[in-house]
Structures are given as structure tokens and as C-alpha cells.
Tab-separated table of C-alpha atoms in Angstrom:
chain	number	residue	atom	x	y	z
E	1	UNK	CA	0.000	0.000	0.000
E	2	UNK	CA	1.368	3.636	-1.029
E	3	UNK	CA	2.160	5.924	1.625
E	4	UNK	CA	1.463	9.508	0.420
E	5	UNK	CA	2.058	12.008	2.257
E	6	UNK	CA	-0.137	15.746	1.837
E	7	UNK	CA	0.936	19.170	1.170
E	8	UNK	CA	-1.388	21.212	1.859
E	9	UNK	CA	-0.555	24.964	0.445
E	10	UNK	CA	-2.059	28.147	1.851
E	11	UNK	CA	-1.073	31.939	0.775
E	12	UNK	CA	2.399	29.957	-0.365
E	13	UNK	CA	2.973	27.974	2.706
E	14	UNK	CA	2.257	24.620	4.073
E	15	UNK	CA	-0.445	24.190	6.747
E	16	UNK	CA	-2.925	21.728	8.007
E	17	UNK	CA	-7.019	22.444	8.740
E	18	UNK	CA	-9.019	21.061	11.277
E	19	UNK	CA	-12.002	19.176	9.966
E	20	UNK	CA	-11.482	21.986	6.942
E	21	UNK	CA	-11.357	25.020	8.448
E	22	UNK	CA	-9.641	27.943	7.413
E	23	UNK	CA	-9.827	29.495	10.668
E	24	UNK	CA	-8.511	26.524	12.538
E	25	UNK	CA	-5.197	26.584	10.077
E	26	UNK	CA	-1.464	25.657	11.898
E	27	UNK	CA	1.560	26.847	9.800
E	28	UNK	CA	4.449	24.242	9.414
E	29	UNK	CA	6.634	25.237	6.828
E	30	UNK	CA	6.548	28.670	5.077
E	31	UNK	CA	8.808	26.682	2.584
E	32	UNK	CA	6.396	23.604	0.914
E	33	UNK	CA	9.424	23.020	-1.269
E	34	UNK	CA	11.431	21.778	1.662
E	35	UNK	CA	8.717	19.883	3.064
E	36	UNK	CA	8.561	18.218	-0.225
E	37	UNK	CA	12.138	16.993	-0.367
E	38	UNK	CA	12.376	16.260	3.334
E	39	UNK	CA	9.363	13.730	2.272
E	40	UNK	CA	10.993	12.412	-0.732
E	41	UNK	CA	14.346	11.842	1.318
E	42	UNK	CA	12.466	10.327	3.472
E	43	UNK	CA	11.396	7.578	0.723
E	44	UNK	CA	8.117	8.928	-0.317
E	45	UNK	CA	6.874	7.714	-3.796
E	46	UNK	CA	4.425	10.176	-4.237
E	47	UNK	CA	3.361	13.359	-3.188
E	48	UNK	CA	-0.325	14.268	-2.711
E	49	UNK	CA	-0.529	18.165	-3.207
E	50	UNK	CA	-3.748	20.693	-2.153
E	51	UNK	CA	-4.365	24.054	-2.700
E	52	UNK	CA	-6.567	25.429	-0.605
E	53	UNK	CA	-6.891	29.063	-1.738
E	54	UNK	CA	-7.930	27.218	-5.167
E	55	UNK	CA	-10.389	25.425	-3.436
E	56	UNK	CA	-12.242	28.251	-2.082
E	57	UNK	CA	-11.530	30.536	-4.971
E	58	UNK	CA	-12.430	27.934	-7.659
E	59	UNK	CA	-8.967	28.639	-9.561
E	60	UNK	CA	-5.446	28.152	-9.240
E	61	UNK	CA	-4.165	30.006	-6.591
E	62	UNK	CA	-0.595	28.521	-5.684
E	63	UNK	CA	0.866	27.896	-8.627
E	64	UNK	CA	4.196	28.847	-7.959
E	65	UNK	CA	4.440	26.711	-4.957
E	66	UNK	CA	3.119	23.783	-7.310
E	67	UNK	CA	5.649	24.252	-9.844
E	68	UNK	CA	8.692	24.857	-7.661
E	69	UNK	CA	7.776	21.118	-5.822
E	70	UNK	CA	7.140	19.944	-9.428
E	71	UNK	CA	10.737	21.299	-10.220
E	72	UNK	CA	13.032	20.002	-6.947
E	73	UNK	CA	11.438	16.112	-6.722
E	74	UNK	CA	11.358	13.390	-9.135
E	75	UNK	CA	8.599	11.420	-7.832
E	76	UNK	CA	4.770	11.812	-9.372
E	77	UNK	CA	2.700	14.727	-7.900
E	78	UNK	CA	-1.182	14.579	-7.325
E	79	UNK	CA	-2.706	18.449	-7.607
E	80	UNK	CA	-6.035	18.786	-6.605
E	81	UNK	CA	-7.820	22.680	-5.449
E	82	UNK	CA	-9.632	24.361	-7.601
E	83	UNK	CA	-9.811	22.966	-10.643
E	84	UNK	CA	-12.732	23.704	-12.419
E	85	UNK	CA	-12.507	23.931	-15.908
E	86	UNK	CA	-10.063	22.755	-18.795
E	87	UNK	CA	-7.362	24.934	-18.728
E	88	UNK	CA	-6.637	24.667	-15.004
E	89	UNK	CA	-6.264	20.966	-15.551
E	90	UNK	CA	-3.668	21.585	-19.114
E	91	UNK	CA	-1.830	24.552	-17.114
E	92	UNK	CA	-1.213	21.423	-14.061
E	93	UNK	CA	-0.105	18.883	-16.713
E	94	UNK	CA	1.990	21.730	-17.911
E	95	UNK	CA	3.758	21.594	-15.154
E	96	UNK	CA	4.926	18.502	-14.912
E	97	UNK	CA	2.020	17.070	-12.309
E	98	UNK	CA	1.003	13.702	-13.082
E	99	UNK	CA	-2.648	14.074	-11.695
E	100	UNK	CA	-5.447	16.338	-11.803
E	101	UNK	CA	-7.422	15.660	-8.606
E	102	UNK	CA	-11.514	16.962	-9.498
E	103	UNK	CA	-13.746	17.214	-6.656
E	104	UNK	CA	-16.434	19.997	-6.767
E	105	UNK	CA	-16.981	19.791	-10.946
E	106	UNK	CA	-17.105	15.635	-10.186
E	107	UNK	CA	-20.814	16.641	-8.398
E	108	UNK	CA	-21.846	19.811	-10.670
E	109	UNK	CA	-20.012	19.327	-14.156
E	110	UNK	CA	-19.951	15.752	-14.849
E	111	UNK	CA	-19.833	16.113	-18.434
E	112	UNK	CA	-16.588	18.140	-17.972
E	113	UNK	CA	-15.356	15.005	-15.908
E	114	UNK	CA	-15.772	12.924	-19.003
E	115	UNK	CA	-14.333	14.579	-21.315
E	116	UNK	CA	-11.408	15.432	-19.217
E	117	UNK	CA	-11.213	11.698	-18.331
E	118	UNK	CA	-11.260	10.950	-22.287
E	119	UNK	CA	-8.546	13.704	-23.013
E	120	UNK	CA	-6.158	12.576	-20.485
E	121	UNK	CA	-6.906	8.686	-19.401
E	122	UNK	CA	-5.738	7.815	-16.551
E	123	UNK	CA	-4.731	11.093	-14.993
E	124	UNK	CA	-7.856	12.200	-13.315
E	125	UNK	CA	-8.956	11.138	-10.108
E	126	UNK	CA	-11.819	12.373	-8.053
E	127	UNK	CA	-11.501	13.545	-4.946
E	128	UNK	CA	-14.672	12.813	-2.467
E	129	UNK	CA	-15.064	14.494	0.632
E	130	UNK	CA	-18.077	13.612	2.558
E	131	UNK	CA	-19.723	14.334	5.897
E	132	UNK	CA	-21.845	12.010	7.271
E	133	UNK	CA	-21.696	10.021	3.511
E	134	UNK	CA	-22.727	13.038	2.012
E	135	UNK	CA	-20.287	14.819	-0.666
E	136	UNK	CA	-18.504	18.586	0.504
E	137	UNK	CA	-17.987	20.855	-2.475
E	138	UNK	CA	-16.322	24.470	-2.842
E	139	UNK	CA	-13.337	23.848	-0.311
E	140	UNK	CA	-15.505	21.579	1.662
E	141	UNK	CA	-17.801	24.820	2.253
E	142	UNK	CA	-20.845	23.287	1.049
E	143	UNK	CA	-22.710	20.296	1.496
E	144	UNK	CA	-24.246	18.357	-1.108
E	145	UNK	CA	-27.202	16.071	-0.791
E	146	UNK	CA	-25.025	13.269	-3.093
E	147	UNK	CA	-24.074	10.029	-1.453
E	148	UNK	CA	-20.354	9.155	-1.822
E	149	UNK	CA	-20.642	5.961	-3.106
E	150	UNK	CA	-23.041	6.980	-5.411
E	151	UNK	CA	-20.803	9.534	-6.886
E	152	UNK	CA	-17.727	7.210	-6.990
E	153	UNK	CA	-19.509	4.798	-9.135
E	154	UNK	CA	-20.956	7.295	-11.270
E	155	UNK	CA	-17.040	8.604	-11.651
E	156	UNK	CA	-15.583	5.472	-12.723
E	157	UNK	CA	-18.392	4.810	-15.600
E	158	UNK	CA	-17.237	7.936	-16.523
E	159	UNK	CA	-13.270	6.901	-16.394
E	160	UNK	CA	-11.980	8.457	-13.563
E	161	UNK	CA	-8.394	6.841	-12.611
E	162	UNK	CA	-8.960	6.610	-9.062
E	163	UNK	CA	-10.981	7.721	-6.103
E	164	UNK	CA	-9.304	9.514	-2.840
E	165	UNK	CA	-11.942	9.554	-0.153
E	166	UNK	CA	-11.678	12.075	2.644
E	167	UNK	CA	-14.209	11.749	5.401
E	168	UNK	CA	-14.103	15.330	6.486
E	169	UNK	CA	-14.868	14.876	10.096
E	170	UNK	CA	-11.807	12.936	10.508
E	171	UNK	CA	-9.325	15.299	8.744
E	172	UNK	CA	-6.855	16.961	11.012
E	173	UNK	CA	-8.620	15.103	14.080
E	174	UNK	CA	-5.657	12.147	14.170
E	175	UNK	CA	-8.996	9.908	15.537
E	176	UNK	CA	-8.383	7.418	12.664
E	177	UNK	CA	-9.454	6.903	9.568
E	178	UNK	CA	-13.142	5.811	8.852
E	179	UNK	CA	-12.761	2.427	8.164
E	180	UNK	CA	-16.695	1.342	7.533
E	181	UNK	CA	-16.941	4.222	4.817
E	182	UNK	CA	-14.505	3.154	3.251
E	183	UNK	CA	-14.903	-0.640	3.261
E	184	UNK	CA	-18.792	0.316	1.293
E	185	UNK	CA	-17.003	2.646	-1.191
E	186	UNK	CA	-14.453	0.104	-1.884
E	187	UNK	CA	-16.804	-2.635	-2.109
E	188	UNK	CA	-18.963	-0.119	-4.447
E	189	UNK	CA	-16.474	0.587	-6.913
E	190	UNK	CA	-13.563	-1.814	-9.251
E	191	UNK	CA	-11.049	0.895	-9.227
E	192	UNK	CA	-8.708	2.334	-6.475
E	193	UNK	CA	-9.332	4.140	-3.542
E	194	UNK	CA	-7.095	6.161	-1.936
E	195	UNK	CA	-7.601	6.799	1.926
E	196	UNK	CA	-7.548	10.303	3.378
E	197	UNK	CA	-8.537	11.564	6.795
E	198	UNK	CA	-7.906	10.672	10.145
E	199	UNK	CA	-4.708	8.581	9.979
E	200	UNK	CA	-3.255	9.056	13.518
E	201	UNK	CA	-0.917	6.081	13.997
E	202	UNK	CA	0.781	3.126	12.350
E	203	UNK	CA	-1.636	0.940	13.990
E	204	UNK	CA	-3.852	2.821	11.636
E	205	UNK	CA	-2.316	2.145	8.493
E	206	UNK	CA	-2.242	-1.696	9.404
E	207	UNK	CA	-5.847	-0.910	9.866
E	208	UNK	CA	-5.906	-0.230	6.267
E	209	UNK	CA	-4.084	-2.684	5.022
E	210	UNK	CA	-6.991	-5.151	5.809
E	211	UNK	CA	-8.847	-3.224	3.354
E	212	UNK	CA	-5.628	-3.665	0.415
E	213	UNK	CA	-8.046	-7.058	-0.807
E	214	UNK	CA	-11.043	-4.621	-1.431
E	215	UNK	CA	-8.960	-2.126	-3.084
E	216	UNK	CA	-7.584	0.545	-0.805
E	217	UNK	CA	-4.408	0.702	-2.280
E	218	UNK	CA	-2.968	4.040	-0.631
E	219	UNK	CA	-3.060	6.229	2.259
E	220	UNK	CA	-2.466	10.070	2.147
E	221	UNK	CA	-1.056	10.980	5.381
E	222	UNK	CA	-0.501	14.710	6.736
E	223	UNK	CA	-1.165	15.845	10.395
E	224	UNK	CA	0.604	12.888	12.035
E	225	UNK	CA	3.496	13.313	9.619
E	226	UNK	CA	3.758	17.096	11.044
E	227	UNK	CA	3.619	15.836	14.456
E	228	UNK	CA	5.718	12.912	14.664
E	229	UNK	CA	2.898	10.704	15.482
E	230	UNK	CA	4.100	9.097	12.441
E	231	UNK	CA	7.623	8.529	11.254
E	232	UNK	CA	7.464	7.862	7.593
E	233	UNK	CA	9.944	5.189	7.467
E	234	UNK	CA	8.206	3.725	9.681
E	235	UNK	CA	5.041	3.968	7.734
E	236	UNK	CA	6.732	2.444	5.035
E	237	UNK	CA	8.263	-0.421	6.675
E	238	UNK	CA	4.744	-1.089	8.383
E	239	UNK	CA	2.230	-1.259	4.914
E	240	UNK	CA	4.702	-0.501	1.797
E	241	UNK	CA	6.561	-2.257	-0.524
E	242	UNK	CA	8.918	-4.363	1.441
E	243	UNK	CA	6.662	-5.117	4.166
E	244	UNK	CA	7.186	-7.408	7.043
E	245	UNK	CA	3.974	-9.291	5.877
E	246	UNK	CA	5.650	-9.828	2.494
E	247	UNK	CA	8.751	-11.316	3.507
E	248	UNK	CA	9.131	-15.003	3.062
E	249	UNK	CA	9.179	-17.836	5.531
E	250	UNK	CA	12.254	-19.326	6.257
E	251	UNK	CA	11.118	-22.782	4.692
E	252	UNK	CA	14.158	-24.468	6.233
E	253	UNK	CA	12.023	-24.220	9.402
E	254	UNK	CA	9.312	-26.147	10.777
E	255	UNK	CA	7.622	-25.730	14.339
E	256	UNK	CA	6.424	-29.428	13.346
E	257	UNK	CA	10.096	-30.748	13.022
């Protein structure tokens, strides 16, 4: 399971919400570059990226920021904020990003999610964030009366790439990830999920492993990675590639002998 770890950009610098609020916002880097290569040093394969000022503004917002990660780290970047139309997507691939994360068009422009998916397969994902099963648009400022799982499936008909689900009420909380929500998305849809929200601990992430079968294939982690709560090595040696679960018995050995 991929360990990705969030970015989350405001006026430039990198911060984490509480349950997505801007007015509960904590500063930990005023360079996201930095953050970025301390991540990638630290083995990260990919780097989940948000801007937040997009996402309230409906447009681009950090751009800079996005292309100056883009520029210092060699691993594949996921965008997402903001992007609401065509050009916002190109001006992203532009760049050098490998995916376009959609969230609020996914509920109100579907048709724009379609062609988008057709024009550059397998580079679109949809981001759903829900409260209480119920999709958050416009920076997670409104609430939607659209079930998550009926949007995801809608989504992949439509050939999204992926899904990263979010339950908002456990983003920024560190009270773990919502692990029943998940489970019916998963079991809802053929094609990955991504985990976001919650993710306090690595007992959490072997939590999610259980759901690898089902096809949870990655975790976006970001408070605990900002506290310490999580090491990322340690993440990685718990659920990525390499795993302790994936290392062969010593066949040479029997508890029967």
C-alpha cells in the first residue's frame, strides 16, 4: 500500500485544517518546497498536493508553490484545489504534475469530468469528501445532498483513474481513519481508492491494510506526519513495498520438526 504524504498549500505555505477550516489553520513550513524533499528523502513515492486558496476561490491560486515542488522532486505529484474547468487541468499537466485531482466539478459538471477523463486517461482522479456520507464541495464549504458511493460509481463509468476519499470529520482530528466508509465505497467501486482523513498512527495504516483485498491501495497521510505521530519510514516499513507481511518464511524451518 502507497504511503502519500499531503501538502497542503495556503497563501504559499504549508499548513494543516481542522475538519477543513480555514480558521482553525497551523503553519508548518513557510517553505512547501522543503517539506517536499524532506518527504521524498524520506522515501516517499508520491506526493499528494492541495491548494486550498484554489479550493475556495475555484482557480489556481498557488501555482508557484506547485511548480517549484514539481521542479526540486522526481517522484509523481497529485494536484487537486480548484480545478474547475479545462485549462486549469492543461496549465497542471503543464507543469509537470502527473494528476489532476476533481472534486467539486465531479458533483456539478460531470460532463466536464468525461471529457477530461477521455482527453487525459488515466490522470484524473476524483476527490470525495463527505460528511456524514454526504459529498462537501467548494473547499468543503458546502454540502451536497449526493451520497459518496453513489458519486464514486458514477465517476468510474465515466473513467476516472482513481478515487481519494476524505471523510471530512476525521481530517486533522488524528482519531483514525473511517474504516466502515470506506470498506462500502471500496466494495462499491472496481477501481482504487485512496484513503484520506484521520490517519493518527501506524496501527492505523495496518488498519488499512486489511482493506488492500477490497482495493484501498494508498493512504495520504498529513497531520501525524507534522507531528511525529508518524515517522514515515516507519510507515513504510509497516504497509509498503517491502513489508514485514511480504517477507518469506524461512522454509528451512518447521515448528512441526
Amino acid at each position: 500500500m502507497e504511503v502519500i504524504p499531503a501538502i497542503d498549500l495556503l497563501e504559499g505555505r504549508c499548513v494543516r485544517l481542522y475538519k477543513g477550516d480555514y480558521a482553525q489553520s497551523q503553519v508548518y513550513s513557510e517553505n512547501p518546497v522543503e517539506v517536499a524533499k524532506m518527504w521524498v528523502d524520506q522515501g516517499a513515492t508520491r506526493l499528494h498536493l492541495v491548494d486550498l486558496d484554489g479550493a475556495k476561490a475555484g482557480k489556481i491560486i498557488n501555482l508557484s508553490a506547485i511548480e517549484a515542488i514539481s521542479n526540486a522532486v522526481s517522484v509523481p505529484i497529485e494536484v487537486g484545489g480548484g480545478l474547475r474547468d479545462r485549462s486549469s487541468v492543461q496549465q497542471l499537466f503543464n507543469l509537470g504534475v502527473n494528476w489532476a485531482i476533481l472534486g467539486t466539478v465531479a458533483v456539478e459538471q460531470p460532463q466536464l469530468v468525461q471529457e477530461l477523463c477521455q482527453e487525459f486517461p488515466q490522470q484524473i482522479i476524483i476527490g470525495i469528501d463527505a460528511r456524514n456520507g454526504l459529498v462537501a464541495t467548494r473547499g468543503w464549504l458546502e454540502t451536497s445532498e449526493v451520497l459518496a458511493t453513489q458519486l464514486a460509481t458514477q465517476m468510474q463509468e465515466l473513467g476516472a483513474a482513481a478515487i481519494i476519499y476524505t471523510d471530512i470529520n476525521r481530517d486533522g482530528t488524528l482519531e483514525g481513519p473511517n474504516l466502515d466508509a470506506l470498506r462500502e465505497l471500496a466494495a462499491a467501486i472496481s477501481i482504487p481508492v485512496i484513503a484520506s482523513g484521520g490517519v493518527s498512527s501506524v496501527t492505523d495504516l495496518l488498519s488499512l491494510l486489511g482493506l488492500e483485498p477490497q482495493g484501498v491501495t494508498g493512504v495520504i497521510v498529513g497531520k501525524a506526519l507534522y507531528t511525529g505521530d508518524i515517522l514515515l519510514k516507519e510507515a513504510l516499513r509497516a504497509i509498503g513495498p517491502g513489508r514485514i507481511q511480504d517477507i518469506p518464511p524461512n522454509l528451512d524451518f518447521s515448528s512441526f520438526a
